Coordinates of C-alpha atoms and ligand atoms in Angstrom, one line a residue:
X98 CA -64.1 50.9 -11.9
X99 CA -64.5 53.3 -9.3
X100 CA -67.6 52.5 -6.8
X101 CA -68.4 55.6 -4.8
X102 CA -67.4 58.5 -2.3
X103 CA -65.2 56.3 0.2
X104 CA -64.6 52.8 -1.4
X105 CA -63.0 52.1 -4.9
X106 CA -62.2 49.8 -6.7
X107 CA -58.3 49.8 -8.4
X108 CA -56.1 47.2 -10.2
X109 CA -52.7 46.7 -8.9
X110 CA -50.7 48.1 -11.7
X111 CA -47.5 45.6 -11.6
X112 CA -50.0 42.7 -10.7
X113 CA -52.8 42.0 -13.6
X114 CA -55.6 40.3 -12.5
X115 CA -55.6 41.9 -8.8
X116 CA -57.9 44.0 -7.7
X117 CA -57.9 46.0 -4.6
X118 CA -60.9 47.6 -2.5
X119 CA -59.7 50.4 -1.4
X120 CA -61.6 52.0 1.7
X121 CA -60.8 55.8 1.9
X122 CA -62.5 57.7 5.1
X123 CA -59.4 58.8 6.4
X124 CA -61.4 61.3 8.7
X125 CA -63.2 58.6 10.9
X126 CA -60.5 56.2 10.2
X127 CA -62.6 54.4 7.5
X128 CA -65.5 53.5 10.2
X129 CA -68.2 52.1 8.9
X130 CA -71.0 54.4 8.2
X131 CA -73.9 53.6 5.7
X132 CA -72.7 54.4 3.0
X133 CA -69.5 52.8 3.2
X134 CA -71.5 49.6 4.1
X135 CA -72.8 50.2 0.9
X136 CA -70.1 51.0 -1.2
X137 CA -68.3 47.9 0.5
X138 CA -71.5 46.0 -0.9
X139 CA -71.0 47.2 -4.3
X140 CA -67.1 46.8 -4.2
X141 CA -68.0 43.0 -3.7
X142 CA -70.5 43.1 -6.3
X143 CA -68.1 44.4 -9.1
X144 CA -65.3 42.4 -8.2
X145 CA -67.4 39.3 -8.1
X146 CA -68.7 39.8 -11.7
X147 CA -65.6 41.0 -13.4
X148 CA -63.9 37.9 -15.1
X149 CA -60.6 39.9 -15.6
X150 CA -59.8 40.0 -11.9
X151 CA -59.1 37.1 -10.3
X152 CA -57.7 38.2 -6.8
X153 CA -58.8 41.0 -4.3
X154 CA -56.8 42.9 -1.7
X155 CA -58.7 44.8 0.6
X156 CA -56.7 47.8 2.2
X157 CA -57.4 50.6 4.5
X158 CA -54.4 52.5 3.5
X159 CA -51.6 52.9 6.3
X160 CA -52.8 54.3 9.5
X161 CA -55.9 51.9 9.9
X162 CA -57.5 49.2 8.1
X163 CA -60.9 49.7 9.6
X164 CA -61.7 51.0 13.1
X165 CA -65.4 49.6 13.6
X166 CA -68.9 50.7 12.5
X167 CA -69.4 54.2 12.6
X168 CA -70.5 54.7 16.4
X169 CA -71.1 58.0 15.9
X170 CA -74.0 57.2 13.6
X171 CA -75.2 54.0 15.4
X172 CA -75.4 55.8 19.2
X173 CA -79.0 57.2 18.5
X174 CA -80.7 54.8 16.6
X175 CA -83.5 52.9 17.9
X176 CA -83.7 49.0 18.1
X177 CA -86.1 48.9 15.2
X178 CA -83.7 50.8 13.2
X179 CA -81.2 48.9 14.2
X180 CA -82.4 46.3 13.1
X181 CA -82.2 47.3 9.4
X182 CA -78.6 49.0 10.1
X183 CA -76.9 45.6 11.3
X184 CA -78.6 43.7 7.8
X185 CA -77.1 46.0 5.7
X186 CA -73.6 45.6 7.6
X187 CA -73.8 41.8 7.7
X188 CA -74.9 41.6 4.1
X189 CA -71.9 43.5 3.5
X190 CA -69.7 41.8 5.2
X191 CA -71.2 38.6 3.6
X192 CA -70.8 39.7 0.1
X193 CA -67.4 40.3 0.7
X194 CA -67.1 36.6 2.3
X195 CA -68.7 35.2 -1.0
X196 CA -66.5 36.8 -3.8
X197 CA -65.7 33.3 -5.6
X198 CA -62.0 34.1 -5.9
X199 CA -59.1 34.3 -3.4
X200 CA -59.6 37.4 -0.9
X201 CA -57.0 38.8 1.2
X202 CA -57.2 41.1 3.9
X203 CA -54.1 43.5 4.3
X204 CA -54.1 45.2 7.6
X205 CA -52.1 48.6 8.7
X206 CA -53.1 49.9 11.7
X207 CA -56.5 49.4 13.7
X208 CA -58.8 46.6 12.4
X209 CA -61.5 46.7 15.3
X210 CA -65.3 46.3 15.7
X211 CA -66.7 45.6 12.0
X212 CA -63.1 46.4 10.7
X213 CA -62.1 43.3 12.0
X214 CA -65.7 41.4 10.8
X215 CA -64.5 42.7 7.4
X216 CA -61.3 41.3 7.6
X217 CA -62.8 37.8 8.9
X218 CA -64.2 37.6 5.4
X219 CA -61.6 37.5 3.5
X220 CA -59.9 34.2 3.1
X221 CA -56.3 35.2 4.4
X222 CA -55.3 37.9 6.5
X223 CA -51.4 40.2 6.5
X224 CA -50.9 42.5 9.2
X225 CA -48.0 44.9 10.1
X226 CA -46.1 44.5 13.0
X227 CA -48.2 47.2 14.7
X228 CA -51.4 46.5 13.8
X229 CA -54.2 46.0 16.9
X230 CA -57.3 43.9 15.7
X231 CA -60.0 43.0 18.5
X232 CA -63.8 43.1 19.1
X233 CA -64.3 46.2 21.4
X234 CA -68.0 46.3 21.5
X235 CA -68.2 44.9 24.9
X236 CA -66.8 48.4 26.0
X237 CA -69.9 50.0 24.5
X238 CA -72.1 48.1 26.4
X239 CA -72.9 45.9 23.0
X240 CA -71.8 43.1 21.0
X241 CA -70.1 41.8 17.8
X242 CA -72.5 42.5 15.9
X243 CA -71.5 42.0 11.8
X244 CA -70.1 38.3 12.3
X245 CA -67.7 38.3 15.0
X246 CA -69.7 36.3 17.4
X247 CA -69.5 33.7 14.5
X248 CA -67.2 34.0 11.7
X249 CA -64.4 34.5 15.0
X250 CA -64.9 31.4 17.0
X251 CA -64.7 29.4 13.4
X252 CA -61.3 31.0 13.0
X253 CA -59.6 30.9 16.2
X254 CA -62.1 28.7 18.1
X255 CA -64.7 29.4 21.2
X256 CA -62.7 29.7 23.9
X257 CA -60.1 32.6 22.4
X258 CA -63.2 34.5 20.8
X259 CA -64.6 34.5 24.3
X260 CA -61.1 36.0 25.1
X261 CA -60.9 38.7 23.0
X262 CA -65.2 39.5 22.7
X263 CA -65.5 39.3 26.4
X264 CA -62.4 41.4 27.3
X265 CA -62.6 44.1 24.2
X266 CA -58.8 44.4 24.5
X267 CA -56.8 45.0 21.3
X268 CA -54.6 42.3 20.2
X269 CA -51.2 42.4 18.5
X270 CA -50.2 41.4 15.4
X271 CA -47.6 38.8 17.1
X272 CA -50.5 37.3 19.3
X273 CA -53.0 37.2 16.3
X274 CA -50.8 35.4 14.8
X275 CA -50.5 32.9 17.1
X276 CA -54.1 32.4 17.4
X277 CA -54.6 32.3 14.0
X278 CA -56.9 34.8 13.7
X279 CA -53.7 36.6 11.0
X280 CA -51.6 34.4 8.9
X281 CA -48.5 36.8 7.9
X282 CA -46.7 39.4 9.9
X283 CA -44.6 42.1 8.1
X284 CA -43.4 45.3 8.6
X285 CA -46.0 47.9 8.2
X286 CA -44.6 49.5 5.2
X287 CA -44.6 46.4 3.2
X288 CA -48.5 45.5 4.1
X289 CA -49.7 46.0 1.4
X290 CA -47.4 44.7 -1.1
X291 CA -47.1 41.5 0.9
X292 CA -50.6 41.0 0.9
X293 CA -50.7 41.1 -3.2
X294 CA -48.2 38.6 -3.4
X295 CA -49.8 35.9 -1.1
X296 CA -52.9 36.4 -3.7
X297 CA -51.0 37.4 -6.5
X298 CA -50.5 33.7 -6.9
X299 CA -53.6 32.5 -7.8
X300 CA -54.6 34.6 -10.8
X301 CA -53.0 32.4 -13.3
X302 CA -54.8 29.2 -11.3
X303 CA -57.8 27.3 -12.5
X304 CA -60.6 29.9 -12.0
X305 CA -63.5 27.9 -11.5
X306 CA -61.9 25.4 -9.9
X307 CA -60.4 28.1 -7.6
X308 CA -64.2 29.3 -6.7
X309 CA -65.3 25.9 -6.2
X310 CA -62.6 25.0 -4.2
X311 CA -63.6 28.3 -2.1
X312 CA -67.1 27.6 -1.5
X313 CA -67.0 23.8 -1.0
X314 CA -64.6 24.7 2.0
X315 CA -66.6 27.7 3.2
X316 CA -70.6 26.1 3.2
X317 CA -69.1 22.8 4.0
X318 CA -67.5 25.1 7.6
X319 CA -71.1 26.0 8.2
X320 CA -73.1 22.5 7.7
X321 CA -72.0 18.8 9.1
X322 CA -69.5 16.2 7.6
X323 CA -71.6 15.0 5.1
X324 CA -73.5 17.6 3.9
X325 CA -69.9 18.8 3.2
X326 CA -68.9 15.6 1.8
X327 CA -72.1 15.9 -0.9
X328 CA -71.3 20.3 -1.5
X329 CA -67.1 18.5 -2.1
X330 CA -68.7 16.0 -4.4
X331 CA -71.5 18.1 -6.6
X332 CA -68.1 20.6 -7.1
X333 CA -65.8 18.3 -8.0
X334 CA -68.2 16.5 -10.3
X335 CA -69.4 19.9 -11.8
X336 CA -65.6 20.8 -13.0
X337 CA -65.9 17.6 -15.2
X338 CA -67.8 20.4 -17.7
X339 CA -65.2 22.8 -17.4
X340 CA -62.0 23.6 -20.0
X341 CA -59.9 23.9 -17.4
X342 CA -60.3 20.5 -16.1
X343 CA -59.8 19.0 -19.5
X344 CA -56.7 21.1 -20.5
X345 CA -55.5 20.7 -16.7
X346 CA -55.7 16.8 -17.0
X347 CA -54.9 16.4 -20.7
X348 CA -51.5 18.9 -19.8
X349 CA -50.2 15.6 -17.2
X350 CA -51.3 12.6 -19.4
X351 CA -49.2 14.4 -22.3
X352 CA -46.4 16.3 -20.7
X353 CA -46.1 15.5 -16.7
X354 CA -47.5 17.0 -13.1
X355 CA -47.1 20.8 -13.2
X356 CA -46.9 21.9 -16.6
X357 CA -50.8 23.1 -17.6
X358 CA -51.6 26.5 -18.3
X359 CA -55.4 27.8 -17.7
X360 CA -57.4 30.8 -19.2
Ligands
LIG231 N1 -66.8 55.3 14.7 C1 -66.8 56.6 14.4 N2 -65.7 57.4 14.5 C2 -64.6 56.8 14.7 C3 -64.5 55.4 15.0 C4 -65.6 54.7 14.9 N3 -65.6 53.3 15.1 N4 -63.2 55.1 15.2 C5 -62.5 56.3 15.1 N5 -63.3 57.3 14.8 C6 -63.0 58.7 14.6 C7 -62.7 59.4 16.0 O1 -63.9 59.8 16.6 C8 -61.9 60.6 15.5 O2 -62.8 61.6 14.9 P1 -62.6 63.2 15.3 O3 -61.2 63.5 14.8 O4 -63.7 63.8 14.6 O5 -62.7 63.3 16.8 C9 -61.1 60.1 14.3 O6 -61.8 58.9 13.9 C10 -59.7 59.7 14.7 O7 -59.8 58.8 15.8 P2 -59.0 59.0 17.3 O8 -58.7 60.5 17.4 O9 -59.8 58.4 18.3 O10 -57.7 58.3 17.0 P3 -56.7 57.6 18.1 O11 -55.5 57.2 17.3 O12 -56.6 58.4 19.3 O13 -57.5 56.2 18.5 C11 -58.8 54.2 18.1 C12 -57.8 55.2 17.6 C13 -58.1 53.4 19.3 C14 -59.1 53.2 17.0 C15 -60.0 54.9 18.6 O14 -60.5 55.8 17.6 C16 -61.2 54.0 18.9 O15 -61.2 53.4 20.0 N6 -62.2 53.9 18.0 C17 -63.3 53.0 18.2 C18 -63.0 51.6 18.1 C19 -64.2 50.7 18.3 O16 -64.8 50.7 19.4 N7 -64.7 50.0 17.3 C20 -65.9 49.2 17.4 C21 -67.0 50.0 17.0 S1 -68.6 49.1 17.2 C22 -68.7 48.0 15.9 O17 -67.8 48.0 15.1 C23 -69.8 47.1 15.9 C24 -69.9 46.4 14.6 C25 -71.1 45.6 14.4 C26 -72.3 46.6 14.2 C27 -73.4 45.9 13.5 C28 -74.5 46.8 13.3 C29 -74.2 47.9 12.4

């Protein structure tokens, strides 16, 4: 399925079941203009609704993952434009964070601005060893403005989100990691292939289960204890009608832990 001008979508040819987003403006090192906010939107949209994949990569390619929102675009337009400009973004961004199956980031290069909101959204992030993620839009005289004031402190907490969104400064792949705001270092040629694997994982898993298990974790993040408690319970109930859970449970009452297979 290919979704437009500077986004596709591609399966990984040695890994069935993955599919990658592939963002492709090489010229403005994939900023994020309108229409790749758009085709980003669709991206999410078609991977979300096609049963046969059941793990995303997104990828910038080598030399940068995403550098920001297009600020060439944005540096004119009014605040009632605006307005409508940062919706589009955010919903985006937030389609991306709601694909019900396991996302991964994989991140060459410069992930700043919205490059880094995009990457937020996935579930699990890979970064080369010279990779340089931050929120620079206190250097424009703005701020994070597709999640970063919020999706970031989740991640890494307040007071390091206040680091890197007051400052602007471009982080390392080394310190990211520290923080947690990136979960794997590798070298930078073998990004993208390590990225695949951490996902690659999954696609034989449990699917619904997999999306449930994704969502309860994700709204429950956003809402207190027992609201989460009740999303957990309303999930985990709702699998009860699902083959998986009956061939999954049925597979250890007749042969052992470890052993089922799913669809
Ligand atoms: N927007 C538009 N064009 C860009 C962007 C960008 N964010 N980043 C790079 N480009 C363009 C450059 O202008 C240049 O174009 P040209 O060749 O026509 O001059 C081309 O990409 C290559 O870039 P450089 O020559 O600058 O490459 P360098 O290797 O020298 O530097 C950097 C790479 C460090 C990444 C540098 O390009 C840079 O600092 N880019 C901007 C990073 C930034 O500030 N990002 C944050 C943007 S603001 C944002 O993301 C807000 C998100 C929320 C918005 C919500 C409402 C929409």
């Amino acid at each position: 399925c290919n979704v437009g001008e500077f986004v596709r979508v591609e399966a990984d040819p040695e890994n069935p079941g993955v599919a990658v987003i592939r963002i492709d403006r090489p010229k403005a090192l994939n900023a994020l203009n309108g229409q790749v906010t758009q085709e980003i939107a669709e991206a999410a949209a078609a991977v979300s609704a096609d049963p046969a994949v059941r793990a995303v990569v997104l990828y910038g390619g080598e030399r940068a993952f995403v550098a920001g929102a297009d600020i060439k675009e944005m540096a004119d337009l009014t605040h009632a434009r605006m307005l409508e400009y940062s919706r589009s973004l955010q919903n985006a961004l937030t389609a991306v964070a709601r694909i019900p199956k396991p996302v991964v980031a994989a991140i060459s290069g410069y992930a700043l601005g919205g490059g880094c909101e995009l990457a937020l959204c996935a579930d699990f992030r890979v970064a080369g060893t010279k990779a340089k993620l931050g929120q620079p839009e206190i250097q424009l005289g703005v701020i994070p403005g597709a999640g970063g004031t919020q999706r970031l402190p989740r991640l890494v907490g307040p007071a390091k989100a206040k680091d890197l969104v007051f400052s602007g400064r471009h982080v390392r792949s080394d310190e990211a990691r520290q923080i947690g705001l990136v979960d794997e270092v590798v070298a930078d040629e073998e990004v993208y292939s390590a990225a695949v694997a951490l996902v690659a994982k999954y696609v034989d898993g449990p699917a619904v289960a997999l999306a449930a298990a994704k969502e309860a974790i994700d709204r429950g993040m956003e809402t207190d204890l027992d609201t989460g408690l009740e999303i957990e319970r309303l999930h985990f109930s709702g699998l009860f009608s699902t083959e998986d859970q009956e061939a999954g449970m049925r597979s250890f009452v007749e042969q052992g832990p470890g052993k089922a297979t799913f669809n």
